[in-house]
């Protein structure tokens, strides 16, 4: 095999990035991880990768990351709590937007032109129609979603002017843990539904809140499109191959096309874990649309990709291994 250049993964110690790093290493790639561990966990780092504990905003750390002239950059490093972004937009502007622009400029300087970007369904805002396809209007309702949209717009300009060849992958609701049990580090202070359900099932929390049960859905609670992290990872590898073979850029949704309510998620976790999951129905959370479900037709058409681990049993069986049977360290 010709001497392959390394692959740089920012945020490679994080929830989704660590799954992609493991899959890249399994394929025999030389992987360089740049992570400042603000969200990442050391136990999630694949030992086969070269780790740089550093920051996107550090010239020195970025130069280190580009020392071996990577072929392609996977960019996961970002803050992702929508609620927090509406309290501290400056933190999201600095890290998500400025950090990504620093990374893109380093890529231009080092003539690295392939980029796989972790984007989000949050770029769409409240749905005008369902399922949401990639042509849906982009009206983010929180600053986090805006950072992802702003970065996508910059990618388009860098592509037009500097020949960047990118894939922007708009995740719906990422969930689950590695089906091979290689990732054991639980998310720190999760804000998302499934880790909060599992913290309740495992007793880390005594109970949890269900933010409103008066929505116009089958049981009154919000519907979301939950996509397993292994399905997300396989889509990233397919997107890498796609931009290697095609000059065109790729902007696609990653979801299952099927939605589940909050109460259905809680019931599935209760069924799989055998644990009670106490909850209180509280007021609605501001900014929550009743339903968000992806059209994944374009991902299927372009990448021949379909979610295959995103059924609720697989999601909670894999999470049970992390939350209820943690490996003693
Ligand atoms: C899901 C549903 C809540 C917690 C967010 C970001 C989005 C993306 C995915 C990164 C909602 C309800 C939740 C709880 C609850 N992030 N809920 N009790 O809001 O769909 O999307 O994460 O890309 O950008 O906005 O995900 O998991 O926060 O909520 O009732 O304790 O669960 O109201 O209906 P969301 P979520």
Coordinates of N, CA and C in Angstrom, one line a residue, residues 68-214:
X68 N 2.9 16.5 10.2 CA 3.1 15.4 9.2 C 2.2 15.5 8.0
X69 N 1.8 16.7 7.8 CA 1.1 17.0 6.5 C -0.1 16.0 6.3
X70 N -1.2 16.2 7.1 CA -2.3 15.2 6.9 C -3.0 15.3 5.5
X71 N -3.5 14.2 5.1 CA -4.3 14.2 3.8 C -5.6 14.8 4.0
X72 N -6.3 14.6 5.2 CA -7.7 15.0 5.4 C -7.9 15.4 6.8
X73 N -8.8 16.3 7.1 CA -9.1 16.7 8.5 C -10.5 16.4 8.8
X74 N -10.8 15.7 9.9 CA -12.1 15.5 10.4 C -12.2 16.5 11.6
X75 N -13.3 17.3 11.6 CA -13.3 18.4 12.6 C -14.6 18.2 13.5
X76 N -14.3 17.7 14.7 CA -15.4 17.4 15.7 C -15.3 18.4 16.8
X77 N -14.1 19.1 17.0 CA -13.9 19.9 18.2 C -14.8 21.1 18.2
X78 N -15.8 21.1 19.1 CA -16.8 22.2 19.2 C -17.5 22.1 20.5
X79 N -18.1 23.2 21.0 CA -19.0 23.1 22.1 C -20.4 22.9 21.4
X80 N -21.3 22.1 22.1 CA -22.5 21.7 21.4 C -23.8 21.8 22.3
X81 N -23.7 22.5 23.4 CA -24.9 22.6 24.2 C -25.7 23.8 23.8
X82 N -26.9 23.6 23.1 CA -27.7 24.6 22.5 C -28.1 25.6 23.6
X83 N -28.5 25.1 24.8 CA -29.0 26.0 25.8 C -27.9 26.9 26.3
X84 N -26.7 26.4 26.5 CA -25.5 27.2 27.0 C -25.2 28.2 26.0
X85 N -25.3 27.9 24.7 CA -24.9 28.9 23.7 C -25.8 30.1 23.7
X86 N -27.0 30.0 24.4 CA -27.9 31.2 24.5 C -27.6 32.0 25.7
X87 N -26.6 31.5 26.5 CA -26.2 32.2 27.7 C -24.8 32.8 27.5
X88 N -24.0 31.9 26.8 CA -22.5 32.3 26.6 C -22.2 32.3 25.1
X89 N -22.8 33.1 24.3 CA -22.4 33.0 22.9 C -20.9 33.3 22.6
X90 N -20.3 34.1 23.5 CA -18.9 34.4 23.3 C -18.0 33.1 23.3
X91 N -18.4 32.2 24.1 CA -17.6 30.9 24.2 C -17.8 30.1 22.9
X92 N -19.0 30.2 22.4 CA -19.2 29.4 21.1 C -18.7 30.1 19.9
X93 N -18.7 31.5 19.9 CA -18.1 32.2 18.8 C -16.6 32.0 18.8
X94 N -15.9 32.0 19.9 CA -14.5 31.9 20.0 C -14.1 30.5 19.6
X95 N -14.7 29.5 20.2 CA -14.2 28.1 20.0 C -14.7 27.5 18.7
X96 N -16.0 27.7 18.5 CA -16.6 27.0 17.3 C -16.2 27.8 16.0
X97 N -16.5 29.1 16.0 CA -16.3 29.8 14.7 C -14.8 30.2 14.5
X98 N -14.2 30.9 15.5 CA -12.8 31.3 15.4 C -11.9 30.1 15.3
X99 N -12.2 29.1 16.1 CA -11.3 27.9 16.1 C -11.4 27.2 14.8
X100 N -12.5 27.1 14.2 CA -12.6 26.5 12.9 C -11.9 27.3 11.8
X101 N -12.1 28.6 11.9 CA -11.4 29.5 10.8 C -9.9 29.4 11.0
X102 N -9.4 29.2 12.2 CA -7.9 29.1 12.4 C -7.5 27.7 11.7
X103 N -8.3 26.7 12.0 CA -8.0 25.4 11.4 C -8.0 25.5 9.9
X104 N -9.1 26.1 9.3 CA -9.1 26.2 7.8 C -7.9 27.0 7.3
X105 N -7.5 28.1 7.9 CA -6.4 28.8 7.4 C -5.1 28.0 7.5
X106 N -5.0 27.2 8.5 CA -3.8 26.3 8.6 C -3.8 25.3 7.5
X107 N -5.0 24.8 7.2 CA -5.2 23.9 6.0 C -4.7 24.6 4.7
X108 N -5.1 25.8 4.5 CA -4.7 26.5 3.3 C -3.2 26.7 3.3
X109 N -2.6 27.1 4.4 CA -1.2 27.3 4.5 C -0.4 25.9 4.2
X110 N -1.0 24.8 4.6 CA -0.3 23.5 4.4 C -0.8 22.8 3.2
X111 N -1.6 23.4 2.4 CA -2.2 22.8 1.2 C -2.9 21.5 1.5
X112 N -3.7 21.5 2.6 CA -4.5 20.3 2.9 C -5.9 20.7 2.5
X113 N -6.6 20.0 1.6 CA -7.8 20.5 1.1 C -9.0 19.6 1.3
X114 N -8.9 18.6 2.1 CA -10.0 17.7 2.3 C -10.5 17.8 3.8
X115 N -11.8 18.0 3.9 CA -12.4 18.4 5.2 C -13.7 17.7 5.5
X116 N -13.8 17.0 6.6 CA -15.1 16.4 7.0 C -15.6 17.1 8.2
X117 N -16.7 17.8 8.1 CA -17.2 18.7 9.2 C -18.4 18.2 9.9
X118 N -18.3 18.2 11.3 CA -19.4 17.8 12.1 C -20.4 18.9 12.3
X119 N -21.4 18.9 11.4 CA -22.4 19.9 11.5 C -23.7 19.4 12.2
X120 N -24.8 20.1 12.1 CA -25.9 19.7 13.0 C -27.2 20.1 12.4
X121 N -28.3 19.3 12.8 CA -29.6 19.6 12.3 C -30.1 21.0 13.0
X122 N -29.3 21.5 13.9 CA -29.7 22.8 14.5 C -29.6 23.9 13.6
X123 N -29.0 23.7 12.4 CA -28.9 24.8 11.4 C -30.3 25.1 10.8
X124 N -31.2 24.1 11.0 CA -32.5 24.3 10.3 C -33.5 25.2 11.2
X125 N -33.4 25.0 12.5 CA -34.4 25.7 13.4 C -35.7 25.0 13.3
X126 N -36.8 25.7 13.6 CA -38.1 25.1 13.7 C -38.5 24.5 12.3
X127 N -39.0 23.3 12.2 CA -39.3 22.7 10.9 C -40.5 23.4 10.2
X128 N -40.3 23.7 8.9 CA -41.4 24.2 8.1 C -42.1 23.0 7.5
X129 N -41.4 21.9 7.3 CA -42.1 20.7 6.8 C -41.3 19.5 7.3
X130 N -41.8 18.3 7.3 CA -41.2 17.1 7.8 C -41.4 16.0 6.8
X131 N -40.5 15.0 6.6 CA -39.1 15.1 7.2 C -38.3 16.2 6.6
X132 N -37.3 16.6 7.4 CA -36.4 17.8 7.0 C -35.4 17.3 6.0
X133 N -35.4 17.9 4.7 CA -34.4 17.5 3.8 C -33.3 18.7 3.7
X134 N -32.3 18.5 3.0 CA -31.2 19.4 3.0 C -31.5 20.8 2.4
X135 N -32.7 20.8 1.6 CA -33.1 22.1 1.1 C -33.9 22.9 2.0
X136 N -34.3 22.4 3.2 CA -35.1 23.1 4.2 C -34.5 24.4 4.5
X137 N -35.3 25.5 4.8 CA -34.7 26.7 5.2 C -33.8 26.6 6.4
X138 N -32.8 27.4 6.4 CA -31.8 27.4 7.6 C -32.1 28.6 8.4
X139 N -32.8 28.4 9.5 CA -33.1 29.5 10.5 C -32.8 29.0 11.9
X140 N -31.5 28.9 12.2 CA -31.2 28.3 13.6 C -31.8 29.1 14.7
X141 N -32.3 28.4 15.7 CA -33.0 29.1 16.8 C -32.1 29.3 18.0
X142 N -30.8 28.8 17.9 CA -29.9 29.0 19.0 C -28.5 29.3 18.4
X143 N -27.7 29.9 19.3 CA -26.4 30.4 18.8 C -25.5 29.2 18.4
X144 N -25.7 28.1 19.0 CA -24.9 26.9 18.6 C -25.2 26.5 17.2
X145 N -26.5 26.5 16.9 CA -26.9 26.2 15.5 C -26.4 27.2 14.5
X146 N -26.4 28.5 14.9 CA -25.8 29.5 14.1 C -24.3 29.3 13.8
X147 N -23.6 28.9 14.8 CA -22.1 28.6 14.6 C -21.9 27.6 13.5
X148 N -22.7 26.6 13.5 CA -22.6 25.5 12.6 C -22.9 26.0 11.2
X149 N -24.0 26.8 11.1 CA -24.3 27.4 9.8 C -23.3 28.4 9.3
X150 N -22.8 29.2 10.2 CA -21.7 30.2 9.8 C -20.5 29.4 9.3
X151 N -20.1 28.3 9.9 CA -19.0 27.5 9.4 C -19.3 26.9 8.1
X152 N -20.5 26.4 7.9 CA -20.8 25.8 6.6 C -20.7 26.9 5.5
X153 N -21.1 28.1 5.8 CA -21.1 29.1 4.8 C -19.6 29.5 4.4
X154 N -18.8 29.4 5.5 CA -17.3 29.7 5.2 C -16.7 28.6 4.4
X155 N -17.2 27.3 4.6 CA -16.6 26.2 3.9 C -16.9 26.4 2.4
X156 N -18.1 26.9 2.1 CA -18.5 27.1 0.7 C -17.6 28.2 0.0
X157 N -17.3 29.2 0.8 CA -16.4 30.3 0.2 C -14.9 29.7 0.1
X158 N -14.5 29.0 1.1 CA -13.1 28.4 1.0 C -13.0 27.4 -0.2
X159 N -14.1 26.8 -0.4 CA -14.2 25.8 -1.5 C -14.1 26.6 -2.9
X160 N -14.9 27.6 -3.0 CA -14.9 28.4 -4.2 C -13.6 29.1 -4.5
X161 N -13.0 29.6 -3.4 CA -11.8 30.5 -3.6 C -10.5 29.7 -3.5
X162 N -10.5 28.7 -2.6 CA -9.2 28.0 -2.3 C -9.2 26.5 -2.6
X163 N -10.3 26.1 -3.3 CA -10.4 24.7 -3.7 C -10.6 23.7 -2.6
X164 N -11.1 24.1 -1.4 CA -11.4 23.2 -0.4 C -12.5 22.2 -0.9
X165 N -12.3 20.9 -0.5 CA -13.2 19.8 -0.9 C -13.8 19.3 0.4
X166 N -15.1 19.6 0.7 CA -15.6 19.2 2.0 C -16.8 18.4 2.0
X167 N -17.1 17.8 3.2 CA -18.4 17.1 3.5 C -18.8 17.7 4.8
X168 N -20.1 18.3 4.8 CA -20.7 18.8 6.1 C -21.8 17.8 6.4
X169 N -21.7 17.2 7.6 CA -22.6 16.2 8.0 C -23.5 16.7 9.1
X170 N -24.8 16.9 8.8 CA -25.8 17.5 9.7 C -26.4 16.4 10.6
X171 N -25.9 16.2 11.8 CA -26.4 15.1 12.7 C -27.7 15.5 13.2
X172 N -28.6 14.6 13.3 CA -29.8 14.8 14.1 C -29.5 14.4 15.5
X173 N -30.2 13.6 16.2 CA -29.8 13.4 17.6 C -28.9 12.2 17.9
X174 N -27.6 12.5 18.1 CA -26.6 11.5 18.3 C -26.9 10.8 19.6
X175 N -26.7 9.5 19.6 CA -27.0 8.7 20.8 C -26.3 7.4 20.8
X176 N -26.4 6.6 21.9 CA -25.8 5.3 21.9 C -24.3 5.3 22.2
X177 N -23.8 4.0 22.4 CA -22.3 3.9 22.6 C -21.8 2.7 21.7
X178 N -20.5 2.6 21.5 CA -19.9 1.7 20.6 C -20.4 0.3 20.7
X179 N -20.9 -0.3 19.6 CA -21.4 -1.7 19.7 C -20.3 -2.7 20.0
X180 N -19.0 -2.2 19.8 CA -17.9 -3.1 20.2 C -17.4 -2.9 21.6
X181 N -18.0 -1.9 22.3 CA -17.6 -1.7 23.7 C -16.3 -1.1 23.8
X182 N -15.8 -0.4 22.8 CA -14.4 0.1 22.9 C -14.4 1.5 23.6
X183 N -15.6 2.2 23.6 CA -15.6 3.5 24.2 C -16.5 3.4 25.5
X184 N -15.8 3.8 26.6 CA -16.5 3.6 27.9 C -16.7 4.9 28.6
X185 N -16.0 6.0 28.1 CA -16.1 7.2 28.9 C -17.4 7.9 28.7
X186 N -18.1 8.1 29.9 CA -19.4 8.8 29.8 C -19.3 10.3 29.5
X187 N -20.3 10.9 28.8 CA -20.2 12.3 28.6 C -20.2 13.1 29.9
X188 N -19.5 14.2 29.9 CA -19.5 15.0 31.2 C -20.7 15.9 31.2
X189 N -21.4 16.0 32.3 CA -22.6 16.9 32.4 C -23.5 17.0 31.2
X190 N -24.0 15.8 30.8 CA -24.8 15.8 29.5 C -26.1 16.7 29.6
X191 N -26.5 17.3 28.5 CA -27.7 18.0 28.5 C -28.7 17.3 27.6
X192 N -28.3 16.2 26.9 CA -29.2 15.5 26.0 C -30.0 14.4 26.7
X193 N -31.0 14.1 26.0 CA -32.0 13.2 26.6 C -31.5 11.8 27.0
X194 N -30.8 11.1 26.0 CA -30.5 9.7 26.3 C -29.4 9.5 27.4
X195 N -28.4 10.3 27.5 CA -27.5 10.2 28.7 C -28.2 10.6 30.0
X196 N -29.1 11.5 29.9 CA -29.8 11.8 31.2 C -30.8 10.7 31.6
X197 N -31.4 10.0 30.6 CA -32.2 8.8 31.0 C -31.3 7.8 31.6
X198 N -30.1 7.6 31.1 CA -29.2 6.5 31.6 C -28.6 6.9 32.9
X199 N -28.4 8.2 33.1 CA -27.9 8.7 34.5 C -29.0 8.4 35.5
X200 N -30.2 8.5 35.1 CA -31.4 8.2 36.0 C -31.5 6.7 36.2
X201 N -31.4 5.9 35.2 CA -31.5 4.5 35.3 C -30.4 3.9 36.2
X202 N -29.2 4.6 36.2 CA -28.1 4.0 36.9 C -28.0 4.6 38.3
X203 N -28.8 5.6 38.6 CA -28.9 6.2 40.0 C -27.9 7.4 40.1
X204 N -27.2 7.7 39.1 CA -26.4 9.0 39.2 C -27.3 10.1 39.5
X205 N -28.5 10.1 38.9 CA -29.6 11.1 39.2 C -30.7 10.3 39.8
X206 N -31.4 10.9 40.8 CA -32.6 10.3 41.4 C -33.8 10.3 40.5
X207 N -33.9 11.3 39.7 CA -35.0 11.4 38.7 C -34.7 12.4 37.6
X208 N -35.5 12.5 36.6 CA -35.3 13.4 35.5 C -36.6 14.1 35.2
X209 N -36.4 15.1 34.3 CA -37.6 16.0 33.9 C -38.0 15.6 32.5
X210 N -39.3 15.6 32.3 CA -39.8 15.5 30.9 C -40.3 16.9 30.6
X211 N -39.7 17.6 29.6 CA -40.0 19.0 29.4 C -41.3 19.1 28.5
X212 N -42.4 18.9 29.2 CA -43.7 19.2 28.5 C -44.3 17.9 27.9
X213 N -45.6 17.7 28.2 CA -46.3 16.6 27.6 C -47.6 17.1 26.9
X214 N -47.6 18.3 26.5 CA -48.8 18.9 25.9 C -48.5 19.3 24.4

